XYZ file of C-alpha atoms in Angstrom:
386
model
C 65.270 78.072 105.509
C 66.617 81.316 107.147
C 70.383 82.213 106.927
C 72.256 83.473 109.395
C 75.573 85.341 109.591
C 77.248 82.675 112.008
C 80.509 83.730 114.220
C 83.462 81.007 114.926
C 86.150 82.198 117.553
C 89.469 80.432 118.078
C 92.963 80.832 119.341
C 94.453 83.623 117.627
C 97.061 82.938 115.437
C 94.989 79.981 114.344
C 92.369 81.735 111.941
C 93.648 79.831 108.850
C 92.901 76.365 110.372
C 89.585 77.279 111.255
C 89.050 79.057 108.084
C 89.991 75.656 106.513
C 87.583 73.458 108.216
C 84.556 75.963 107.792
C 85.146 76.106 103.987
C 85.592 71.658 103.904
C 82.254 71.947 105.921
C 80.974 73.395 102.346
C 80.131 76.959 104.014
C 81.084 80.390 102.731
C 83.247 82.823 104.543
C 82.467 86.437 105.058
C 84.968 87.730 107.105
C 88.175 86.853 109.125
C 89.553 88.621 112.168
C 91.777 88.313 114.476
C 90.515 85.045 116.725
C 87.430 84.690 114.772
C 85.816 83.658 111.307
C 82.220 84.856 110.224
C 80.300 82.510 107.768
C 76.586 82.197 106.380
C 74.834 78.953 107.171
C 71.240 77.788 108.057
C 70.051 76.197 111.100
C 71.669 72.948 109.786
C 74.877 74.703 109.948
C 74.216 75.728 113.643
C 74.684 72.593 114.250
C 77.052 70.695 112.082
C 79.778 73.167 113.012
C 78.662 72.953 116.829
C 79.517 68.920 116.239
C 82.130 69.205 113.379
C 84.430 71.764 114.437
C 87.791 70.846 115.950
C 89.239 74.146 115.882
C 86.137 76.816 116.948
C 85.866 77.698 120.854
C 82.142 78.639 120.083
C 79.406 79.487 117.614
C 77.396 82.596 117.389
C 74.866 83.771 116.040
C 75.212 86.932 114.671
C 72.654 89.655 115.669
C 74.054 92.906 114.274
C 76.745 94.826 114.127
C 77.626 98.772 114.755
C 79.721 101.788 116.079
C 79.269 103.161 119.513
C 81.191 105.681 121.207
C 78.669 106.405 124.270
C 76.198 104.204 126.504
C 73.212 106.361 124.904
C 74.359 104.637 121.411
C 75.214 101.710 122.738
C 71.669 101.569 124.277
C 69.792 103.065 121.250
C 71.840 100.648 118.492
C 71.334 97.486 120.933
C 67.408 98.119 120.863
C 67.269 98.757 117.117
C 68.496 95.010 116.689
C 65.308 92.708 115.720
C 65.758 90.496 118.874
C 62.384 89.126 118.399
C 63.521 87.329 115.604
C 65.964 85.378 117.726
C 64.175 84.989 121.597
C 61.143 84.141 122.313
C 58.508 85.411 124.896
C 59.948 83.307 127.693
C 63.298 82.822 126.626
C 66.266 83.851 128.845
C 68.758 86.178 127.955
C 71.843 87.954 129.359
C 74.587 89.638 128.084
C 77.373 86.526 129.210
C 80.482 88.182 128.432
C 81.576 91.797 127.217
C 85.222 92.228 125.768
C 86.667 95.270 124.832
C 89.831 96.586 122.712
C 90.815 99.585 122.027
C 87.244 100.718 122.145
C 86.408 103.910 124.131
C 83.526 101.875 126.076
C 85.789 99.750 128.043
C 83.601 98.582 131.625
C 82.402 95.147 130.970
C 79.999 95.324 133.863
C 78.615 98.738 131.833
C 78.207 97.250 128.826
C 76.282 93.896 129.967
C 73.913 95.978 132.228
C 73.146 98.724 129.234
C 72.732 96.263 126.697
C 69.970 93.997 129.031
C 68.262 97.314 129.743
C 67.906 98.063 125.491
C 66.904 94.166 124.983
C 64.364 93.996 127.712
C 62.809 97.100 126.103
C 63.141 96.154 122.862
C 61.271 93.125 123.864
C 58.639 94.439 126.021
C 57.486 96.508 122.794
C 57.612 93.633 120.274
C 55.731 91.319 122.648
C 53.534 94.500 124.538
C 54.171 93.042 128.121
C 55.671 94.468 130.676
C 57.615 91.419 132.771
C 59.099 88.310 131.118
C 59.556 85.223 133.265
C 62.551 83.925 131.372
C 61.514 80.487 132.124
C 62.154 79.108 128.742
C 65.173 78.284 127.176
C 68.777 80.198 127.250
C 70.169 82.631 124.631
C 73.083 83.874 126.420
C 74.662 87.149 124.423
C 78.406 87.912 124.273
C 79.938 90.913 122.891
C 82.653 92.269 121.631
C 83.970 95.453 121.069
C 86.822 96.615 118.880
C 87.998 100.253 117.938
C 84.396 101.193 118.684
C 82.300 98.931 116.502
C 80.207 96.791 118.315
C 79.435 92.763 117.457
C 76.315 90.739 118.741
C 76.362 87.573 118.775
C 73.849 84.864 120.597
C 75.840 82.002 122.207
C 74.491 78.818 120.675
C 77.051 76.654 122.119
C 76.655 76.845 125.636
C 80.193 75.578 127.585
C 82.926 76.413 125.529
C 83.558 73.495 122.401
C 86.925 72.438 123.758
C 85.047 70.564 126.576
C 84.341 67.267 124.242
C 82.853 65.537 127.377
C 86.408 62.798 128.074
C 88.594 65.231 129.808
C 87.315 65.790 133.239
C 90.444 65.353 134.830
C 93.664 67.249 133.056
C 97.628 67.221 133.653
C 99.923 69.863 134.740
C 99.708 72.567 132.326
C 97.081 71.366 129.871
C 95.910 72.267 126.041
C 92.840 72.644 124.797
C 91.132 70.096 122.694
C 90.547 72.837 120.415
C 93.906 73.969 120.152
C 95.972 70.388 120.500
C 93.705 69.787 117.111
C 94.565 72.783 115.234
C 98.138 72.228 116.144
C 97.761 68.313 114.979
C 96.293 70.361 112.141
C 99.028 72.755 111.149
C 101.844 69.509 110.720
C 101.355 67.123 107.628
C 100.101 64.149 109.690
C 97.686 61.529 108.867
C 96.797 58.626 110.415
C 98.973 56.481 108.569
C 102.623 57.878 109.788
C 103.580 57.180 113.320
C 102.925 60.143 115.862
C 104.392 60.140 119.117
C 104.093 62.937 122.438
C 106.889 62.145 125.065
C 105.019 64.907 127.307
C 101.420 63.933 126.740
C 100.126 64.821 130.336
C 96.303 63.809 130.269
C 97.061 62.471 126.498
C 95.094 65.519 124.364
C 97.313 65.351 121.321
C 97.062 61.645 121.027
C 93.362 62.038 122.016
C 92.583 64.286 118.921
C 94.908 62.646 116.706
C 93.158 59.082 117.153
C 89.558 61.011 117.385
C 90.912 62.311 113.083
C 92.266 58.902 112.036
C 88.477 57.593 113.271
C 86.815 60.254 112.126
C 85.193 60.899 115.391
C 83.368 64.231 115.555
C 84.498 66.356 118.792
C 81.144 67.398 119.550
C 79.031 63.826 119.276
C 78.980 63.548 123.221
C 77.873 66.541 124.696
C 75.007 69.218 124.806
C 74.584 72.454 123.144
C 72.501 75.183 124.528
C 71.367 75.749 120.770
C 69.342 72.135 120.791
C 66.363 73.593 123.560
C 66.221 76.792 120.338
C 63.266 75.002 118.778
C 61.847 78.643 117.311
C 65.218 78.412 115.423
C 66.551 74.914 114.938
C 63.544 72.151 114.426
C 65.383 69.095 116.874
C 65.325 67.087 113.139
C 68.525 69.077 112.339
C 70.166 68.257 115.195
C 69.186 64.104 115.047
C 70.133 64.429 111.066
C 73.536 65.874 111.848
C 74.047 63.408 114.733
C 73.467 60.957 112.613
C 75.873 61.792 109.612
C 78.382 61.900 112.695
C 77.999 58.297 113.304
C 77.992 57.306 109.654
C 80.600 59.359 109.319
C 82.738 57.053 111.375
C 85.609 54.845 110.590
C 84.501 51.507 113.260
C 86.727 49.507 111.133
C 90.067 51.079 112.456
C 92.400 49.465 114.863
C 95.973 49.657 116.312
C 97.103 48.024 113.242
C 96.340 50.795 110.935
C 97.655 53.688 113.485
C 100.703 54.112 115.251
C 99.524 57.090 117.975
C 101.591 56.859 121.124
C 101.584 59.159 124.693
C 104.701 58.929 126.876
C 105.129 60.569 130.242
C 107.214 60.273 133.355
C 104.643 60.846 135.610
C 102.475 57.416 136.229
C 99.537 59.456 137.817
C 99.130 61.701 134.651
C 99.048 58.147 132.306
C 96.402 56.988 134.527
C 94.318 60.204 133.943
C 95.475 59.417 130.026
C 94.253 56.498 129.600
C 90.813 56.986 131.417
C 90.828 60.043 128.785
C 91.155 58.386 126.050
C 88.368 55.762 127.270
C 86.142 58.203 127.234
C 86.880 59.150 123.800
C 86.314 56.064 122.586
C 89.635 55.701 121.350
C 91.842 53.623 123.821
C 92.421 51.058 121.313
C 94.448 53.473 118.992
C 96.538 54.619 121.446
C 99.502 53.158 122.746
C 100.361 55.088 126.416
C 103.720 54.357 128.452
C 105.404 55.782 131.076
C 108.421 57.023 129.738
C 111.598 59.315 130.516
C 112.026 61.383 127.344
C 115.590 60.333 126.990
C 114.197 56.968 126.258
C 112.377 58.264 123.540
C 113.085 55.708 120.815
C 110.573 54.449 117.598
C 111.918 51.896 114.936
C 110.056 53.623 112.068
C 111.149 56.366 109.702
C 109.192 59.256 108.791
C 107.146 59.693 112.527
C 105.933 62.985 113.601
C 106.800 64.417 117.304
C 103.985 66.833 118.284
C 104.379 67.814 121.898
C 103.692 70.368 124.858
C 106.971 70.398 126.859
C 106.823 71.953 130.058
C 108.213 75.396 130.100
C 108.208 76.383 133.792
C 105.396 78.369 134.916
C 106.636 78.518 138.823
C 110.279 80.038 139.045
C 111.774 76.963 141.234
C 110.362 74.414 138.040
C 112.981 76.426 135.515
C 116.086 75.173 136.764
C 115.514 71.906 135.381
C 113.964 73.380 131.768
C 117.608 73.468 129.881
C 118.655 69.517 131.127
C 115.353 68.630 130.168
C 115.283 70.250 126.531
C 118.687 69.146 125.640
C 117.750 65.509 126.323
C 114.615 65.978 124.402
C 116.391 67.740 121.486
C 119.078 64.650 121.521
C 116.438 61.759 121.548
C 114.928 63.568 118.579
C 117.722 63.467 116.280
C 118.485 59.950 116.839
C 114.830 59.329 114.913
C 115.749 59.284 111.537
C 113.696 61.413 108.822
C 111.318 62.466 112.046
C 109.801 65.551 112.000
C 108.783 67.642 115.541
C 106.877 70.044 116.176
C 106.638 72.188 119.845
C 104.209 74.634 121.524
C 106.222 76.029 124.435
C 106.660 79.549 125.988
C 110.234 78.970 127.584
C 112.408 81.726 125.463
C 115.075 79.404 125.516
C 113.330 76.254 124.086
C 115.815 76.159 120.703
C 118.707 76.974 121.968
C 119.109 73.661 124.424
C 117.148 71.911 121.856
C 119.680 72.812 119.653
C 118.297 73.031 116.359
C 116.813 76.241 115.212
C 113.263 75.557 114.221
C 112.390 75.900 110.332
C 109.229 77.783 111.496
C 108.012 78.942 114.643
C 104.301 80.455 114.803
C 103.137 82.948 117.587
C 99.986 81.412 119.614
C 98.147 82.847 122.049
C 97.126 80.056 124.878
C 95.033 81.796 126.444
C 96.909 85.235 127.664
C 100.474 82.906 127.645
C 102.576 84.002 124.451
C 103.725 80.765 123.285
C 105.460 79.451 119.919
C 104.766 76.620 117.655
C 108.578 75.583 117.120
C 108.369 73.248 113.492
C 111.074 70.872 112.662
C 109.760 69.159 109.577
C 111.981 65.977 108.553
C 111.781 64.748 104.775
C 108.896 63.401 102.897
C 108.980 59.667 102.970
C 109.456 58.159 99.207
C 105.873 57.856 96.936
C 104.412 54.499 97.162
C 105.257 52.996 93.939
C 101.805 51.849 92.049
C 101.371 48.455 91.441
């Protein structure tokens, strides 16, 4: 079966997680950048880490890779890559996106209009016609460029892999999927400690944490624009890995072996929550309540606080940011042995916390600068063996 060079972006600052799930997925790495790992895999890999990934915005195939400094290279090194290898005679294809940094070809529009022109001629000589009708299906190309060097890769994801298909609706100032479960992943949680979010908006944390403890793969219930490839992926990989998924499955779980909970003061948001978390398949794990974080109370030792405060986007929201922080900081320390962790962009979230975090971990959400403030409370005692 042919290998390809695949490409996994992500949040930057959140390589390592990635990284981490790539390698458990039993693939080798060949490079990691800044917001994106590279790893080989076969069309079975296509789509197990379209389905298995929990951290990855997208997958790529690789196409090529090389340095351009002018449009005439760009052009020239674009039609040198074997696209016939990848689309067919009716497939359609566009350059998607173009990003650029620190590259001196810069104009997005530039690059996606030079790069069509090469593959269109590239193609018409391969396949010795002069029109295609691009009736077939879509391999949509993005591109990025970085201190000149140019990478290819063809989209085989389609929408972007945070959209799990149960969040239609979100909350006031929502997270990813992709990044509430890398976040999830960073803290030492497992499904059997107690994890709590007194700000869980549209419930995403508790979403992906219940999705882990049931071993529910983020990508079972959509579409991938990958699956209509069949001159690259044979639709028995896809049903194969669709069907580990479901195997894969822990049906036997229930609110007695997880303690997830999702508190807000907003009832409108907990509505959207639990219809969420419906559609996830994972109501029954979750315990949602509409509650003032200054009631944020838990009789068991050793829980885990992973949250997304609001930090005040709009100027007239920030008065109430330093109130609100210093109630949530004092609730906290009345859990004893908890540990909490924070993703937040107000520059003043530890000081009316007040406790400077152990760790705090620069995360780009989207183009806000936020930190990852980490509070880890002690291990809870070994389980003596009977």
């Amino acid at each position: 079966m042919k290998r390809f060079e695949l490409i996994a972006p992500c949040h930057f600052g959140l390589e390592a997680v990635l990284k981490r799930e790539i390698t458990e997925l039993g693939y080798e790495i060949t490079e990691v950048e800044d917001g994106r790992v590279s790893f080989w895999g076969d069309a079975d890999a296509v789509c197990r880490a379209n389905i298995f990934l929990r951290t990855a915005e997208r997958v790529l195939l690789k196409a090529g890779s090389f340095r351009a400094v002018t449009f005439e290279e760009l052009f020239d090194k674009t039609k040198a890559l074997a696209w016939e290898e990848y689309i067919p005679k009716n497939g359609k294809f566009w350059v998607s996106k173009a990003a650029s940094v620190k590259s001196r070809l810069f104009s997005p529009s530039d690059i996606q209009s030079i790069m069509k022109k090469a593959m269109v001629k590239r193609l018409q000589e391969r396949y010795r016609v002069e029109w295609f009708p691009e009736d077939g299906a879509a391999y949509p190309i993005r591109v990025f460029l970085k201190k000149d060097i140019v990478t290819v890769g063809i989209d085989s994801s389609g929408v972007s892999l945070h959209k799990r298909g149960y969040r239609e609706v979100s909350g006031k100032a929502p997270i990813t999927e992709t990044l509430a479960a890398a976040l999830i992943m960073l803290t030492p949680w497992r499904r059997d400690r107690v994890l709590v979010d007194p700000f869980c908006g549209s419930g995403t944390f508790p979403i992906e944490a219940a999705m882990m403890a049931a071993n529910i793969a983020p990508g079972m219930n959509r579409s991938f624009t990958a699956e209509a490839w069949d001159n690259l992926i044979d639709k028995k990989n896809w049903y194969d890995v669709i069907d580990e998924a479901n195997e894969g499955v822990r049906g036997d779980i229930s609110a007695e072996d997880v303690d997830i909970q999702g508190y807000d003061i907003d009832p409108s948001v907990m509505k959207v929550a639990r219809r969420n978390a419906r559609e996830a398949g994972v109501d029954h794990l979750i315990h949602f309540q509409e509650r003032d974080v200054r009631n944020l109370r838990h009789p068991k030792k050793y829980g885990f606080i992973i949250t997304n405060p609001p930090y005040g986007e709009r100027l007239e929201d920030k008065k109430d940011l330093p109130e609100l922080y210093r109630a949530f900081g004092e609730s906290f320390r009345m859990l004893d042995s908890w540990s909490a962790y924070m993703i937040t962009s107000y520059e003043d979230a530890e000081r009316y916390f007040g406790s400077k975090a152990d760790k705090n971990r620069k995360i780009y959400n989207g183009m806000l600068k936020t930190y990852y403030y980490q509070f880890p409370g002690p291990k809870p005692p070994r389980k003596k063996r009977l």
